[in-house]
């Protein structure tokens, strides 16, 4: 999707971006609160928050700074500062959802744990595919996924899984909420994102085309 087409439509790119981030951060919060274990990256954020201090969203921003530098080195390009803005908005979203849902979602039964985790995992994949479509600067960890995909020539499923494994080791070091959900995210997270990416593009392409005619 070209930026020009988005501008011609009545559905602004920032609206698409905001919806994607809103869904993504809801999914992150649901997996954290499910008690089954968050994604390796989110487990690292929670582990740092519990053992070092600051909020989960604050660590999202701090780690984003490191990843922006690393992405810049891999691509041999200037640091993508807009990625920090995206990470900042994402951090606020995560902290906001955790604050709102903390007392509403306290699953004790396995059925409810699995339900919240499953909804969260699907929301993460869907939200990520939507906000990436907007062509705004991706969250640095998602940019790293795309950079590795370009550098290695492999699909997004492989690169996403590789990144998950790296952050899993880091999350274990900081005693983040690792569980069966974490392992499922490693195995299914890349697949779900890979599944939603073409569907999201096709659906939004069709909608924007109809709105611009």
CSV table of C-alpha atoms in Angstrom, one decimal:
chain,number,residue,atom,x,y,z
A,1,UNK,CA,0.0,0.0,0.0
A,2,UNK,CA,1.4,3.3,-1.0
A,3,UNK,CA,1.3,6.3,1.3
A,4,UNK,CA,-0.5,8.4,-1.4
A,5,UNK,CA,-3.4,6.0,-1.5
A,6,UNK,CA,-3.8,6.3,2.3
A,7,UNK,CA,-3.8,10.0,2.1
A,8,UNK,CA,-6.4,10.1,-0.6
A,9,UNK,CA,-8.8,8.0,1.5
A,10,UNK,CA,-10.9,9.2,4.3
A,11,UNK,CA,-9.3,6.7,6.6
A,12,UNK,CA,-6.1,8.4,7.8
A,13,UNK,CA,-2.9,6.4,8.3
A,14,UNK,CA,-2.7,7.6,11.9
A,15,UNK,CA,-6.1,6.1,12.6
A,16,UNK,CA,-5.0,2.8,11.3
A,17,UNK,CA,-1.8,3.0,13.3
A,18,UNK,CA,-3.7,3.9,16.5
A,19,UNK,CA,-6.2,1.1,16.1
A,20,UNK,CA,-3.3,-1.4,15.6
A,21,UNK,CA,-1.4,-0.2,18.7
A,22,UNK,CA,-4.6,-0.3,20.7
A,23,UNK,CA,-5.3,-3.9,19.8
A,24,UNK,CA,-1.6,-4.9,20.2
A,25,UNK,CA,-1.2,-3.4,23.7
A,26,UNK,CA,-4.5,-5.0,24.7
A,27,UNK,CA,-3.2,-8.3,23.6
A,28,UNK,CA,0.1,-7.8,25.5
A,29,UNK,CA,-1.8,-7.0,28.7
A,30,UNK,CA,-4.1,-10.0,28.3
A,31,UNK,CA,-1.2,-12.4,28.0
A,32,UNK,CA,0.6,-10.9,31.0
A,33,UNK,CA,-2.6,-11.0,33.2
A,34,UNK,CA,-3.5,-14.5,32.0
A,35,UNK,CA,-0.9,-16.1,34.3
A,36,UNK,CA,0.3,-18.5,31.7
A,37,UNK,CA,3.4,-16.6,30.7
A,38,UNK,CA,3.9,-13.6,28.4
A,39,UNK,CA,5.9,-13.5,25.2
A,40,UNK,CA,9.6,-13.5,25.8
A,41,UNK,CA,10.0,-9.8,25.1
A,42,UNK,CA,7.0,-8.9,27.3
A,43,UNK,CA,8.3,-11.3,30.0
A,44,UNK,CA,11.6,-9.5,30.0
A,45,UNK,CA,9.8,-6.2,30.4
A,46,UNK,CA,7.8,-7.5,33.4
A,47,UNK,CA,10.9,-9.1,34.9
A,48,UNK,CA,12.8,-5.8,34.7
A,49,UNK,CA,9.8,-4.0,36.2
A,50,UNK,CA,9.5,-6.4,39.1
A,51,UNK,CA,13.2,-6.7,39.9
A,52,UNK,CA,14.7,-3.4,38.9
A,53,UNK,CA,11.8,-0.9,39.1
A,54,UNK,CA,9.8,1.4,36.8
A,55,UNK,CA,6.7,0.3,34.9
A,56,UNK,CA,6.4,-2.3,32.1
A,57,UNK,CA,5.8,0.5,29.6
A,58,UNK,CA,8.9,2.4,30.8
A,59,UNK,CA,11.1,-0.6,30.0
A,60,UNK,CA,9.4,-0.8,26.6
A,61,UNK,CA,10.9,2.6,25.8
A,62,UNK,CA,14.3,2.0,27.4
A,63,UNK,CA,14.9,-1.2,25.5
A,64,UNK,CA,13.6,0.5,22.3
A,65,UNK,CA,16.5,2.9,22.5
A,66,UNK,CA,18.9,0.0,22.5
A,67,UNK,CA,17.2,-1.8,19.6
A,68,UNK,CA,17.0,1.4,17.6
A,69,UNK,CA,20.8,1.6,17.8
A,70,UNK,CA,21.2,-2.0,16.9
A,71,UNK,CA,18.8,-1.7,13.9
A,72,UNK,CA,20.8,1.3,12.7
A,73,UNK,CA,24.0,-0.7,12.8
A,74,UNK,CA,22.4,-3.7,10.9
A,75,UNK,CA,21.0,-1.5,8.2
A,76,UNK,CA,23.9,1.0,8.1
A,77,UNK,CA,21.3,3.8,8.2
A,78,UNK,CA,20.5,6.6,10.6
A,79,UNK,CA,18.7,5.7,13.8
A,80,UNK,CA,14.9,5.5,13.2
A,81,UNK,CA,13.9,8.0,15.9
A,82,UNK,CA,10.2,7.8,15.0
A,83,UNK,CA,10.5,4.2,16.3
A,84,UNK,CA,11.0,5.6,19.7
A,85,UNK,CA,7.8,7.6,19.4
A,86,UNK,CA,6.0,4.4,18.5
A,87,UNK,CA,7.6,2.6,21.5
A,88,UNK,CA,6.5,5.5,23.8
A,89,UNK,CA,2.9,5.2,22.6
A,90,UNK,CA,3.0,1.4,23.0
A,91,UNK,CA,4.5,1.8,26.5
A,92,UNK,CA,1.6,4.1,27.5
A,93,UNK,CA,-0.9,1.7,26.0
A,94,UNK,CA,0.5,-1.3,27.9
A,95,UNK,CA,0.6,0.5,31.2
A,96,UNK,CA,-2.9,1.9,30.6
A,97,UNK,CA,-4.5,-1.5,29.8
A,98,UNK,CA,-2.7,-3.1,32.8
A,99,UNK,CA,-4.1,-0.4,35.0
A,100,UNK,CA,-7.6,-0.8,33.7
A,101,UNK,CA,-7.7,-4.6,33.6
A,102,UNK,CA,-5.6,-5.4,36.6
A,103,UNK,CA,-8.7,-5.8,39.0
A,104,UNK,CA,-11.0,-7.0,36.3
A,105,UNK,CA,-9.0,-9.9,35.0
A,106,UNK,CA,-7.8,-12.3,37.8
A,107,UNK,CA,-8.2,-15.7,36.2
A,108,UNK,CA,-8.0,-18.6,38.6
A,109,UNK,CA,-9.4,-21.5,36.5
A,110,UNK,CA,-7.3,-23.0,33.7
A,111,UNK,CA,-10.2,-22.4,31.2
A,112,UNK,CA,-10.2,-18.6,31.9
A,113,UNK,CA,-6.4,-18.5,31.8
A,114,UNK,CA,-6.3,-20.2,28.4
A,115,UNK,CA,-9.1,-18.0,27.1
A,116,UNK,CA,-7.4,-14.7,28.1
A,117,UNK,CA,-4.1,-15.9,26.8
A,118,UNK,CA,-5.5,-17.0,23.5
A,119,UNK,CA,-7.4,-13.8,23.0
A,120,UNK,CA,-4.2,-11.9,23.8
A,121,UNK,CA,-2.0,-13.8,21.4
A,122,UNK,CA,-4.5,-13.3,18.6
A,123,UNK,CA,-4.8,-9.6,19.4
A,124,UNK,CA,-1.0,-9.2,19.3
A,125,UNK,CA,-0.7,-10.7,15.9
A,126,UNK,CA,-3.7,-8.8,14.5
A,127,UNK,CA,-2.7,-5.5,16.1
A,128,UNK,CA,0.9,-5.8,14.9
A,129,UNK,CA,-0.2,-6.5,11.3
A,130,UNK,CA,-2.6,-3.5,11.3
A,131,UNK,CA,-0.2,-0.9,12.7
A,132,UNK,CA,2.6,-2.1,10.4
A,133,UNK,CA,0.3,-1.5,7.4
A,134,UNK,CA,0.0,2.1,8.3
A,135,UNK,CA,3.7,2.6,7.3
A,136,UNK,CA,4.4,4.5,10.5
A,137,UNK,CA,7.8,3.6,12.1
A,138,UNK,CA,7.4,0.1,13.7
A,139,UNK,CA,8.2,-0.6,17.3
A,140,UNK,CA,11.9,-1.3,17.3
A,141,UNK,CA,11.5,-5.0,18.1
A,142,UNK,CA,9.2,-5.3,15.1
A,143,UNK,CA,11.6,-3.3,13.0
A,144,UNK,CA,14.3,-5.8,14.0
A,145,UNK,CA,12.0,-8.6,12.7
A,146,UNK,CA,11.7,-6.9,9.3
A,147,UNK,CA,15.4,-6.1,9.2
A,148,UNK,CA,16.4,-9.7,9.8
A,149,UNK,CA,13.9,-10.8,7.3
A,150,UNK,CA,15.6,-8.6,4.7
A,151,UNK,CA,19.1,-9.5,5.7
A,152,UNK,CA,18.6,-13.3,5.9
A,153,UNK,CA,16.0,-13.5,3.0
A,154,UNK,CA,13.9,-15.8,5.2
A,155,UNK,CA,10.2,-15.3,6.0
A,156,UNK,CA,8.8,-13.4,8.9
A,157,UNK,CA,7.9,-16.6,10.8
A,158,UNK,CA,11.6,-17.7,11.1
A,159,UNK,CA,12.9,-14.2,12.0
A,160,UNK,CA,10.1,-13.6,14.6
A,161,UNK,CA,10.8,-17.0,16.2
A,162,UNK,CA,14.6,-16.3,16.3
A,163,UNK,CA,14.0,-13.0,18.1
A,164,UNK,CA,11.7,-14.7,20.6
A,165,UNK,CA,14.3,-17.2,21.5
A,166,UNK,CA,16.9,-14.4,22.2
A,167,UNK,CA,14.5,-12.5,24.4
A,168,UNK,CA,13.5,-15.8,26.2
A,169,UNK,CA,17.1,-16.1,27.5
A,170,UNK,CA,17.1,-12.5,28.7
A,171,UNK,CA,13.7,-13.0,30.4
A,172,UNK,CA,14.9,-16.0,32.2
A,173,UNK,CA,17.9,-14.0,33.5
A,174,UNK,CA,15.6,-11.4,35.0
A,175,UNK,CA,13.0,-13.9,36.3
A,176,UNK,CA,10.2,-12.7,34.0
A,177,UNK,CA,6.8,-14.5,33.9
A,178,UNK,CA,7.9,-17.5,31.8
A,179,UNK,CA,5.3,-20.3,31.4
A,180,UNK,CA,3.6,-22.5,28.9
A,181,UNK,CA,2.2,-19.4,27.3
A,182,UNK,CA,5.7,-18.2,26.6
A,183,UNK,CA,6.6,-21.4,24.8
A,184,UNK,CA,3.3,-21.2,22.8
A,185,UNK,CA,4.1,-17.6,21.8
A,186,UNK,CA,7.5,-18.7,20.5
A,187,UNK,CA,5.9,-21.5,18.5
A,188,UNK,CA,2.8,-19.6,17.3
A,189,UNK,CA,3.6,-15.9,17.5
A,190,UNK,CA,5.4,-15.8,14.2
A,191,UNK,CA,2.9,-18.0,12.5
A,192,UNK,CA,-0.1,-15.8,13.7
A,193,UNK,CA,1.6,-12.6,12.5
A,194,UNK,CA,2.5,-14.3,9.2
A,195,UNK,CA,-1.1,-15.3,8.8
A,196,UNK,CA,-2.6,-11.9,9.6
A,197,UNK,CA,-0.2,-9.8,7.5
A,198,UNK,CA,-1.6,-10.7,4.0
A,199,UNK,CA,-5.2,-10.7,5.3
A,200,UNK,CA,-4.8,-7.3,6.9
A,201,UNK,CA,-3.3,-5.9,3.7
A,202,UNK,CA,-6.0,-7.3,1.5
A,203,UNK,CA,-8.8,-6.2,3.7
A,204,UNK,CA,-7.5,-2.6,4.2
A,205,UNK,CA,-6.5,-2.3,0.5
A,206,UNK,CA,-10.0,-3.2,-0.5
A,207,UNK,CA,-11.5,-0.8,2.1
A,208,UNK,CA,-9.3,2.1,1.1
A,209,UNK,CA,-9.8,1.5,-2.6
A,210,UNK,CA,-13.6,1.6,-2.1
A,211,UNK,CA,-13.4,4.8,0.0
A,212,UNK,CA,-11.2,6.6,-2.5
A,213,UNK,CA,-13.4,5.8,-5.5
